[in-house]
Coordinates of C-alpha atoms and ligand atoms in Angstrom, one line a residue:
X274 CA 0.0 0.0 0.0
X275 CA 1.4 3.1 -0.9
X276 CA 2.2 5.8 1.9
X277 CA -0.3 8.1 3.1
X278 CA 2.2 10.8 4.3
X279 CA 5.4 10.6 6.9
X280 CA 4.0 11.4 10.3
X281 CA 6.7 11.9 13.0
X282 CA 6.1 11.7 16.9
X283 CA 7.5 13.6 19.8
X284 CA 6.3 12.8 23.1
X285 CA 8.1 11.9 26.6
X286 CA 5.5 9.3 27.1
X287 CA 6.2 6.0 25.9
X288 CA 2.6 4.4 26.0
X289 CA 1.5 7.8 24.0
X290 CA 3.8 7.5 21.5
X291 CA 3.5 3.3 20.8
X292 CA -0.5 3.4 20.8
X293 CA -0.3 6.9 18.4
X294 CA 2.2 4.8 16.0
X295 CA 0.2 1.7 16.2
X296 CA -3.1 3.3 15.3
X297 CA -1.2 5.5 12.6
X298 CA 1.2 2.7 10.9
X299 CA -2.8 1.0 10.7
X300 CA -4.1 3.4 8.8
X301 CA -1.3 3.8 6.4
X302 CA 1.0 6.2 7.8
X303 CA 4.3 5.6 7.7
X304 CA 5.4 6.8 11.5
X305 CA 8.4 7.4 13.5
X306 CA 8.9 8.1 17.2
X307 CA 11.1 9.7 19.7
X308 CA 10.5 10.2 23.4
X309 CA 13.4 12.7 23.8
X310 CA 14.1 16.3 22.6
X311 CA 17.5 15.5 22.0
X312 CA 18.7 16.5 18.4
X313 CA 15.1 16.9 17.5
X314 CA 15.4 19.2 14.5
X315 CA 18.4 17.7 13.2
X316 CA 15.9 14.2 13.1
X317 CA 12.7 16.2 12.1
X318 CA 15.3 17.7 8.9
X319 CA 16.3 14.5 7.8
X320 CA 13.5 12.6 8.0
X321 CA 11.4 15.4 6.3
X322 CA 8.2 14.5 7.6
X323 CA 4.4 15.8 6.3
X324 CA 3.3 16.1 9.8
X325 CA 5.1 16.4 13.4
X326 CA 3.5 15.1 16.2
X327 CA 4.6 17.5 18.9
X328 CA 4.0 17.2 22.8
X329 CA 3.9 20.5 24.3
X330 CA 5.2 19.6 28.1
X331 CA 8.6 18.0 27.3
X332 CA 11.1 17.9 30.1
X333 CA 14.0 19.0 28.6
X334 CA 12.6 21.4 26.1
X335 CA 9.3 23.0 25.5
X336 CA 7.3 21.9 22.6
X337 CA 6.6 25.4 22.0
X338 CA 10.2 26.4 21.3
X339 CA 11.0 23.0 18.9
X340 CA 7.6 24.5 17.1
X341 CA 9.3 27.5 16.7
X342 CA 11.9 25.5 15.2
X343 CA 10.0 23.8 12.6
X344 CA 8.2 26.6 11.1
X345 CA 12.1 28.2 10.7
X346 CA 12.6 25.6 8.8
X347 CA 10.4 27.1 6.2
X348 CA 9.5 23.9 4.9
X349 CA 6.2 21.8 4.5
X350 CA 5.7 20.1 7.5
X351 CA 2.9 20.5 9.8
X352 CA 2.7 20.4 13.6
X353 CA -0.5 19.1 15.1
X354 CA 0.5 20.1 19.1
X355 CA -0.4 17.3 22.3
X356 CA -1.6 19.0 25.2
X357 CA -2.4 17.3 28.8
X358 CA -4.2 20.4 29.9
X359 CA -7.0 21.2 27.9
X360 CA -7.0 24.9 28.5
X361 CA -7.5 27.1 25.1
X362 CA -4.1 29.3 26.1
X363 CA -1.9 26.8 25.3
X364 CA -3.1 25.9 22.4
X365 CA -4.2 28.7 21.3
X366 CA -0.5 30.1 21.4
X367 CA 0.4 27.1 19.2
X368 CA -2.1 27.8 16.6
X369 CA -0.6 31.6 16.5
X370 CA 2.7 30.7 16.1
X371 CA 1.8 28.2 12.9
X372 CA 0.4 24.7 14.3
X373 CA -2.1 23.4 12.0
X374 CA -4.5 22.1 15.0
X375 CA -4.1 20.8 18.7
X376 CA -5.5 17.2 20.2
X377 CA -5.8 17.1 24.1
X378 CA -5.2 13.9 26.2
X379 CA -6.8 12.0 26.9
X380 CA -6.8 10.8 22.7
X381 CA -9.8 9.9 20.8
X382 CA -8.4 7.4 18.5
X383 CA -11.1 8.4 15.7
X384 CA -10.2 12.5 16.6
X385 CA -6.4 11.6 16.0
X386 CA -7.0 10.2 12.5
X387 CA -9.7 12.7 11.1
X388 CA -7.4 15.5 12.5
X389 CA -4.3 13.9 10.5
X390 CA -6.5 12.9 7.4
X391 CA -7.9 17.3 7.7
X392 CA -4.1 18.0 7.8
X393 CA -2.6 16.4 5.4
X394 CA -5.0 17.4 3.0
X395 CA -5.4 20.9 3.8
X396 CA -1.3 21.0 2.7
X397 CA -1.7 18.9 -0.5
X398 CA -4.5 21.7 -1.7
X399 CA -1.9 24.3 -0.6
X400 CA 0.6 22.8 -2.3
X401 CA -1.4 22.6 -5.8
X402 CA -2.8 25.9 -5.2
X403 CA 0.8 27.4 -5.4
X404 CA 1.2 25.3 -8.1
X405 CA -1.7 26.4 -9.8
X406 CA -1.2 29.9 -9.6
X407 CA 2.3 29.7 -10.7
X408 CA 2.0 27.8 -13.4
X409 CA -1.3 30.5 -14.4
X410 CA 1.2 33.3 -13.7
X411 CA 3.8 32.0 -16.0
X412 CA 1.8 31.0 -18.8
X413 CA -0.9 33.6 -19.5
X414 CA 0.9 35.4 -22.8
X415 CA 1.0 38.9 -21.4
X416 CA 4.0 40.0 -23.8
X417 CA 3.0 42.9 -26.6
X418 CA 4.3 42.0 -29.8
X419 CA 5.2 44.4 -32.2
X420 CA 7.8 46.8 -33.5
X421 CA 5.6 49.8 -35.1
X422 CA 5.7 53.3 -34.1
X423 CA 2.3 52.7 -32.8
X424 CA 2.5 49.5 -30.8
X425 CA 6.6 51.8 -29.2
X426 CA 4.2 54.7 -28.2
X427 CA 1.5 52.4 -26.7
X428 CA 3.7 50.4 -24.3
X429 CA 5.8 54.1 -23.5
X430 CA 2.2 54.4 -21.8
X431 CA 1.1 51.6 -20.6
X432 CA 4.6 52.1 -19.1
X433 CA 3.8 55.4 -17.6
X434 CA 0.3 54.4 -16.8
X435 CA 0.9 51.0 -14.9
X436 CA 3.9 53.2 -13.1
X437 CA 1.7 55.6 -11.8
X438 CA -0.7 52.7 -10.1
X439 CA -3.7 54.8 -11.4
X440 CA -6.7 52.7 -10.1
X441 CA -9.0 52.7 -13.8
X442 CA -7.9 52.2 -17.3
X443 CA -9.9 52.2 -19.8
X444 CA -9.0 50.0 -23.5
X445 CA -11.0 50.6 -27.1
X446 CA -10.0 48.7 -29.8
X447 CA -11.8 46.6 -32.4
X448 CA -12.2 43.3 -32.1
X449 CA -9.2 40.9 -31.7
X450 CA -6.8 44.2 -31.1
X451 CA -5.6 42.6 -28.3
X452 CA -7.5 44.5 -25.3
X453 CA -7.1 41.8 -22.7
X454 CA -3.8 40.9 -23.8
X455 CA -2.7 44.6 -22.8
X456 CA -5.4 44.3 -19.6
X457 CA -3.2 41.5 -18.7
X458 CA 0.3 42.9 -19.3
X459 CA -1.2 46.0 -16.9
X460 CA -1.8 43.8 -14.5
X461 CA 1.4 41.3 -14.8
X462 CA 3.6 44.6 -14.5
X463 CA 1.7 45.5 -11.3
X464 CA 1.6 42.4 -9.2
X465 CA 5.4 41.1 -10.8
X466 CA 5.7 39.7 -7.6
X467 CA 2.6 37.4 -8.0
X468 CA 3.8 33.9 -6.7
X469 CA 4.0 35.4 -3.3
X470 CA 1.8 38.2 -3.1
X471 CA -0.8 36.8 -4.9
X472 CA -3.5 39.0 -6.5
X473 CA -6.0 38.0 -8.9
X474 CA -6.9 39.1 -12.2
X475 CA -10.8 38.4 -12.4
X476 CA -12.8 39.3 -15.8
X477 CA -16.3 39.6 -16.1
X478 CA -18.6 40.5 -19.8
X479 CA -20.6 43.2 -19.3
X480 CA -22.7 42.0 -22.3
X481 CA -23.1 38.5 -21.1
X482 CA -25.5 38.9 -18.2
X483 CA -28.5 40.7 -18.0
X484 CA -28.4 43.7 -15.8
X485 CA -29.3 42.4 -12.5
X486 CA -27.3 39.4 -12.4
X487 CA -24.6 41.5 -13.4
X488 CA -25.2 44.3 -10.7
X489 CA -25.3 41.2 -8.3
X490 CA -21.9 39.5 -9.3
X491 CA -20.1 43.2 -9.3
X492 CA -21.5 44.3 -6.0
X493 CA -22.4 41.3 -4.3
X494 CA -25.8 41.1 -1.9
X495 CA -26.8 40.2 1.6
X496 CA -28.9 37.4 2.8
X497 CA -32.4 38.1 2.3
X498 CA -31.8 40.8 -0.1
X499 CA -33.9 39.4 -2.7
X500 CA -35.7 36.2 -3.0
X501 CA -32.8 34.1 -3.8
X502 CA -30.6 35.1 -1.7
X503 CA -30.0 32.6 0.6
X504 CA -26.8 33.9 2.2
X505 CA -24.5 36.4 1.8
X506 CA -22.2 36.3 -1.4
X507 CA -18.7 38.6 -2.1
X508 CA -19.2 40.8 -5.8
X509 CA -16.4 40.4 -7.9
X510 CA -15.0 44.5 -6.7
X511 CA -14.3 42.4 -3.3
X512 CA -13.3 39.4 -4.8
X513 CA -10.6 41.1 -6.3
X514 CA -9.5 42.1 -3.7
X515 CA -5.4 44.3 -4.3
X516 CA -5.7 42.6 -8.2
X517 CA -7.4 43.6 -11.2
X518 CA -11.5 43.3 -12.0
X519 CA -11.6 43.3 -15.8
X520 CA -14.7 45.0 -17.1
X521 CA -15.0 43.5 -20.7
X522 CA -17.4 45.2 -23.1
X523 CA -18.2 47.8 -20.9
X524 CA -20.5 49.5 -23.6
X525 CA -22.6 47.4 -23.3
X526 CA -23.3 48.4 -19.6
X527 CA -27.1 49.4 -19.1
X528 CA -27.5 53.3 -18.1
X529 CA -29.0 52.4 -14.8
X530 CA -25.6 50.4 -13.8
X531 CA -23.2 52.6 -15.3
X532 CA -24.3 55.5 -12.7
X533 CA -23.6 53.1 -9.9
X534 CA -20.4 51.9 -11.4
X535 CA -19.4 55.7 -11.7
X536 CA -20.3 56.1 -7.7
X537 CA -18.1 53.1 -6.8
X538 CA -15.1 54.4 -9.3
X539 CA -15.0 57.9 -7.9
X540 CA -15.6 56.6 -4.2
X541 CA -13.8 53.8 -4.1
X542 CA -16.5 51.6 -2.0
X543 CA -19.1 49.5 -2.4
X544 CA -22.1 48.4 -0.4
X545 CA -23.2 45.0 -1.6
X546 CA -26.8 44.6 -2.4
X547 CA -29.3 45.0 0.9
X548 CA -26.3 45.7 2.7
X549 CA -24.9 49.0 4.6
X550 CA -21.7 48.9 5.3
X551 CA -19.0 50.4 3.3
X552 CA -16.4 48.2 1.7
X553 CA -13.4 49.7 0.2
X554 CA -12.5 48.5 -3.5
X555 CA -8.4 48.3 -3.9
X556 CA -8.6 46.9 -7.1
X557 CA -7.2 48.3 -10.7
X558 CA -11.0 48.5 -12.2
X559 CA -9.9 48.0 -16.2
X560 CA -12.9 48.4 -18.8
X561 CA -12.5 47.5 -22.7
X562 CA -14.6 48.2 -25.6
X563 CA -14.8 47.8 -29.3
X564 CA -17.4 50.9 -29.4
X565 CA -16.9 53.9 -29.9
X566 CA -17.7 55.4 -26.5
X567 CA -18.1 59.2 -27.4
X568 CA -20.1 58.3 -30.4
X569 CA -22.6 56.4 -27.7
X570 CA -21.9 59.3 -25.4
X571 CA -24.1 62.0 -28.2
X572 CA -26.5 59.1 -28.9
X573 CA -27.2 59.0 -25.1
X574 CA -26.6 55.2 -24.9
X575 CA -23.6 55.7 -22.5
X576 CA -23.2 58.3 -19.6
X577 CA -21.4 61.2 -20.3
X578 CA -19.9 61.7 -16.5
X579 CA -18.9 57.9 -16.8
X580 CA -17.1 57.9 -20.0
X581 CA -15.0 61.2 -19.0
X582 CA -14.0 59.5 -15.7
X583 CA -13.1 56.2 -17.5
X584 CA -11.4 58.0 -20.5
X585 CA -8.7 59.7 -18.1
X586 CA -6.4 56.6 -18.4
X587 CA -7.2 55.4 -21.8
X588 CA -5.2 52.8 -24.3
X589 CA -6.7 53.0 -27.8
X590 CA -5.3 49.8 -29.9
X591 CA -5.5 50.8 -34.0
X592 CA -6.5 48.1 -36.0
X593 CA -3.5 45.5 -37.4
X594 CA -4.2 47.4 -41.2
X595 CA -3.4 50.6 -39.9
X596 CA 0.2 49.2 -38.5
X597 CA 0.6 46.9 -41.3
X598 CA 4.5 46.7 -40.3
X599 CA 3.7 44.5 -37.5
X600 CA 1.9 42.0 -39.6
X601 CA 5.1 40.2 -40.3
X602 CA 6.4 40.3 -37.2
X603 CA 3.6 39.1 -35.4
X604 CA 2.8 36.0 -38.0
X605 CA 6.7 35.1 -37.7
X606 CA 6.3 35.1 -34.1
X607 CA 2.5 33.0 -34.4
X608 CA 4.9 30.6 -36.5
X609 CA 7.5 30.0 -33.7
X610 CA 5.1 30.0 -30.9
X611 CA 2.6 27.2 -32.6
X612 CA 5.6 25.3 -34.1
X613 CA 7.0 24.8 -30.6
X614 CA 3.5 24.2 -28.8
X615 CA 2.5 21.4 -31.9
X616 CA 6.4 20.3 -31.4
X617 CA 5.7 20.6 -35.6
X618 CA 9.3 22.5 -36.6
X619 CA 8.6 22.0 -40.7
X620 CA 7.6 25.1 -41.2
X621 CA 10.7 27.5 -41.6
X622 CA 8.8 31.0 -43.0
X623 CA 6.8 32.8 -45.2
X624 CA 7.8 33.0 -49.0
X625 CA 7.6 36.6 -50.1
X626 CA 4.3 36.6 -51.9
X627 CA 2.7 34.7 -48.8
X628 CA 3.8 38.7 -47.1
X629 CA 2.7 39.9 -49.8
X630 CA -1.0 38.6 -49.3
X631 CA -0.7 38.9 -45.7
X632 CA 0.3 42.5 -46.2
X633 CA -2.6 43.7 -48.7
X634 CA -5.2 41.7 -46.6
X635 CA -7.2 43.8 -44.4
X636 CA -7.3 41.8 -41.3
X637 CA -11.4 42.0 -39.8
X638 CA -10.2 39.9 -37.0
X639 CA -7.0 42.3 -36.3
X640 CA -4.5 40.1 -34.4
X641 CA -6.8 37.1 -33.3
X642 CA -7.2 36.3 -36.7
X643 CA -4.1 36.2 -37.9
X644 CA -3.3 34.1 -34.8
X645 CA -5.6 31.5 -36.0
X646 CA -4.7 31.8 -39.5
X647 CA -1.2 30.5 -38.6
X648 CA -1.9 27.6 -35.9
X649 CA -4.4 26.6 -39.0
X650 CA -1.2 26.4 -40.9
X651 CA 1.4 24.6 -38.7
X652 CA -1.4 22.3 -37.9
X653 CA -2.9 20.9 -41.3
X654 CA 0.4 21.9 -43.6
X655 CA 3.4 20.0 -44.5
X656 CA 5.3 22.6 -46.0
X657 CA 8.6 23.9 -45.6
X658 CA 7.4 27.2 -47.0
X659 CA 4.3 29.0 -46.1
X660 CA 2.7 29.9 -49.5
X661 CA -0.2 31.9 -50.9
X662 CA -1.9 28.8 -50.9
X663 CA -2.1 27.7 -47.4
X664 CA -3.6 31.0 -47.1
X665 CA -7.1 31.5 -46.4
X666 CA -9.4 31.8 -50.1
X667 CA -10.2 35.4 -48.9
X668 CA -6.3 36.4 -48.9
X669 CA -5.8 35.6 -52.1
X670 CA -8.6 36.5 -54.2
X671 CA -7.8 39.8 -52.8
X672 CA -4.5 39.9 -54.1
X673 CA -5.6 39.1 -57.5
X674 CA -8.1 41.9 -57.5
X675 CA -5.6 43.9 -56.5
X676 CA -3.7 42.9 -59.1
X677 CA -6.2 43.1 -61.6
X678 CA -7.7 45.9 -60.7
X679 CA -4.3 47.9 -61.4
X680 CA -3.6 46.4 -64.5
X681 CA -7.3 47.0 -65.9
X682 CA -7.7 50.5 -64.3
X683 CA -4.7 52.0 -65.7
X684 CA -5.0 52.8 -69.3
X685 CA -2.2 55.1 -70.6
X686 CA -3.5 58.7 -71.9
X687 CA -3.1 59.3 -76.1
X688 CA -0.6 61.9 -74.5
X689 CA 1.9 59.3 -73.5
X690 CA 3.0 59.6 -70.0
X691 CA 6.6 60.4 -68.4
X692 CA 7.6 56.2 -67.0
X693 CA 10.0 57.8 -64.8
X694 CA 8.0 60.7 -63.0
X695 CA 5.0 58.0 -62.4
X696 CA 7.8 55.4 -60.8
X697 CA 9.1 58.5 -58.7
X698 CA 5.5 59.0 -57.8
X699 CA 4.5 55.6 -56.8
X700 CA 8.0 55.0 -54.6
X701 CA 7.1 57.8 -52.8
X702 CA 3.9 56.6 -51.7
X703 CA 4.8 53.6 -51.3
X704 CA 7.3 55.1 -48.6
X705 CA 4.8 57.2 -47.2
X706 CA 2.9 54.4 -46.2
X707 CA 5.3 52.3 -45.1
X708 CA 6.3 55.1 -43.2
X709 CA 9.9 55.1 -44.8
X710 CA 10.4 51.1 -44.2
X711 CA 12.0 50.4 -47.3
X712 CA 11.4 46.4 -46.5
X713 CA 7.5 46.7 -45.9
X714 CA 7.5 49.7 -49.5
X715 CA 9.5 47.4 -51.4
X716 CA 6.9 44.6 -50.7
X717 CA 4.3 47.0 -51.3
X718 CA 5.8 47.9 -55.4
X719 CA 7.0 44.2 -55.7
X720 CA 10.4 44.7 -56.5
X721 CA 13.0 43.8 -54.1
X722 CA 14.8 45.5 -51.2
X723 CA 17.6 46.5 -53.5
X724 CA 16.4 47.1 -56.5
X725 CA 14.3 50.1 -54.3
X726 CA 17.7 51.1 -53.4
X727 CA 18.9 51.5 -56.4
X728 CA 15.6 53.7 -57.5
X729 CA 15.4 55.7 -54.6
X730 CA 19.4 56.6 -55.2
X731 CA 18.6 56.9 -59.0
X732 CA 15.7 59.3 -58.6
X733 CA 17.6 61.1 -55.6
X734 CA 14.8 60.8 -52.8
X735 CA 16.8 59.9 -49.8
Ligands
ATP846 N1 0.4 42.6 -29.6 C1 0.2 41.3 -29.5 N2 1.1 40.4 -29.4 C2 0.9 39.1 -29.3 N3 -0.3 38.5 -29.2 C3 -1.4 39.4 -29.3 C4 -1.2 40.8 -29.4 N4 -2.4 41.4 -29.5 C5 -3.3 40.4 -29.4 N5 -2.7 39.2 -29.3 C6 -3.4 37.9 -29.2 O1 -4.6 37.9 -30.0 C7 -5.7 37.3 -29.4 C8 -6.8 38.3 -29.2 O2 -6.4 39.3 -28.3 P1 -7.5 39.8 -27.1 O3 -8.3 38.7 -26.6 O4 -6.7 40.5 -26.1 O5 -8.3 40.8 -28.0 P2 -9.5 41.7 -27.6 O6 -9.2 43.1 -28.1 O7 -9.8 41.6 -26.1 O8 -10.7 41.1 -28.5 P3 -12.3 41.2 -28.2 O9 -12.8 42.6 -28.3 O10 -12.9 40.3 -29.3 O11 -12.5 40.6 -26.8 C9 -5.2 36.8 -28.1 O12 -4.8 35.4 -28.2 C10 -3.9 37.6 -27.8 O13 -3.0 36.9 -27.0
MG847 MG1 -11.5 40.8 -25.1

């Protein structure tokens, strides 16, 4: 039978210690005893035990102080104390200075077991609930990709924002911008510490719930505050206690909640439903929206003294078309994260025309989309190369419009035209909007990096 846990026994009484170990080794345990203090910690070290059976009258050292001991250790092991005199003091100083729990003698057999059995269990959850929030810390993605002038300026302030511990932030974006990612990152860089201080990050969709069952999940209620409330429950501002309370699709907030949102912002308190008391709200509040909030403002959907107070601290994400240089940095990065995650290393890159479609695409589903697009890819293809192909159909048929659509569109005047001044023309707006990247302008003309070069010098436009 395999172990239950290591149990180790410390008490000057022999009978004690043989009937404990009897009833313990029974039930699984694997048990050791000692009826002397001598070298104690030394033993308790080696043996590493889950749970230390400690006497707290021993004559040549007082349980209390080897207790002391054991939690200096700063390992696992838990100390259930034995006390002759059942008076709470005792004990009761045990349990402050870090015993899990306290039996008095004379034992109940039955007691002894369930106390052990509470015990061990109690430090197994512990255990995987460390584990747990490590391992959630760790692997949420909370890193920003992307190299263009607008992704610099918008972690320059996050940077300032999350520095400043301003307590509400407020995110717009379209759809699949990357809101939460940034929520996230916010909240990483706060709590960077968040193994031992641990603070949540709890989200909740404004548009998911209908308005009362979201009023009571924000704010809480008493018991007996409505029907179904059958005892007192903790809204999600307390819940999140020193963390963050993610407010997703906050436009979508009814009018007769967003006014008592705005009183719990600006106060910093909330009272739960039916209840009185105060209670103080330490949390970053972070809201995010794919609507245009002062558009919804003049339409009288959304509260004007509300979106003023949220829009202090605000984050706006452009769409990925409108930062089109990060479109290949992003799907390289897509590539290397999916290729390790599918342990599928095939894949080496994109040919140029694959860019090239990625690059004229306009992107509906901003980054989420091109997310899925590329763990599609390393999933399903066997390809060393990712071409046009593998694309989704919409990618390409849009390049061939594209295409097309220039070579049908442009018919040359009976005039003639001067081939040079048009070329000029086009590479300077092609630069213009790759905002003078000659990599992402060169992809734009399809010619290569050098051959742009060599026009650029040729026509003098440096
Ligand atoms: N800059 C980025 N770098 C890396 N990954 C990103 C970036 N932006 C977004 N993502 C990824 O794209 C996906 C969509 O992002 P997220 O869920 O944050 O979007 P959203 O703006 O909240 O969308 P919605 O409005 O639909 O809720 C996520 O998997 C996220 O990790
Ligand atoms: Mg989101």
């Amino acid at each position: 039978m395999r172990s239950k846990g290591k149990v180790f026994l410390l008490d000057d009484d022999k009978l004690i210690t043989s009937m404990l170990s009897r009833a313990l080794n029974s039930e699984g345990y694997e048990v050791s005893a000692e009826t002397t203090a001598d070298d104690i910690i030394n033993k308790i070290q080696n043996l590493s035990p889950d749970i230390v059976m400690l006497d707290i009258n021993l004559p040549e050292k007082s349980g209390i102080d080897i207790l002391q001991e054991i939690k200096g250790m700063g390992t696992n092991t838990q100390v259930i104390m034995l006390t002759a005199d059942d008076t709470a003091e005792t004990a009761v100083r045990a349990m402050k200075l870090g015993a899990a729990d306290y039996l008095t003698k004379p034992f109940n057999i039955e007691e002894v077991k369930i106390i052990i059995n509470n015990t061990i269990e109690k430090t197994r959850l512990k255990q995987e609930v460390d584990f747990l929030r490590k391992v959630n810390c760790e692997s949420f993605e909370k890193d920003i990709i992307g190299e263009s002038i607008i992704i610099k300026g918008l972690k320059s302030k996050i940077d300032k924002i999350t520095d400043a511990h301003v307590s509400t932030i407020l995110i717009t974006g379209e759809s699949g911008t990357g809101k939460e990612l940034i929520a996230r990152h916010i909240h990483y860089s706060l709590h960077s510490l968040c193994f031992s201080h641990y603070a949540p990050f709890i989200g909740i969709n404004c548009a998911a719930l209908p308005e009362l069952l979201l009023e009571s999940e924000l704010f809480g209620y008493e018991k007996g505050a409505f029907t179904d409330a059958k005892s007192d429950k903790k809204g999600l501002f307390e819940l999140a206690g020193e963390g963050t309370l993610l407010l997703d699709e906050i436009g979508e907030m009814k009018m007769s909640l967003q006014s008592k949102l705005l009183r719990v912002i600006e106060e910093r308190t909330i009272r739960r439903i039916g209840g009185k008391e105060e209670i103080p709200v330490n949390a970053t509040v972070i809201s995010t929206t794919n609507r245009n909030l002062s558009e919804a403002v003049e339409r009288g959907e959304f509260r004007m003294d509300l979106f003023y107070r949220l829009n202090t601290f605000s984050l706006h994400i452009p769409p990925l078309r409108d930062r089109k240089e990060d479109i290949p940095i992003l799907a390289r990065y897509f590539l290397s994260y999916f290729s390790t995650r599918y342990n599928k290393k095939t894949i080496k890159g994109f040919s140029s025309e694959t860019e090239q479609c990625m690059l004229t695409y306009n992107w509906p589903g901003n980054i989420r989309e091109l997310k899925n697009v590329i763990e599609r890819i390393v999933v399903l293809e066997n390809t060393e190369m990712i071409l046009p192909e593998h694309l989704p159909k919409e990618f390409t048929t849009l390049a061939l419009t594209a295409k097309t659509e220039l070579k049908d569109s442009f018919i040359l005047p009976e005039t003639g035209i001067n081939l040079d001044e048009l070329e000029k023309n086009l590479i300077l707006q092609a630069l213009k909007k790759a905002r003078n990247n000659k990599t992402i302008a060169a992809k734009l003309l399809n010619v290569s990096y050098d051959s742009l070069r060599y026009q650029i010098k040729k026509f003098g436009l440096e």
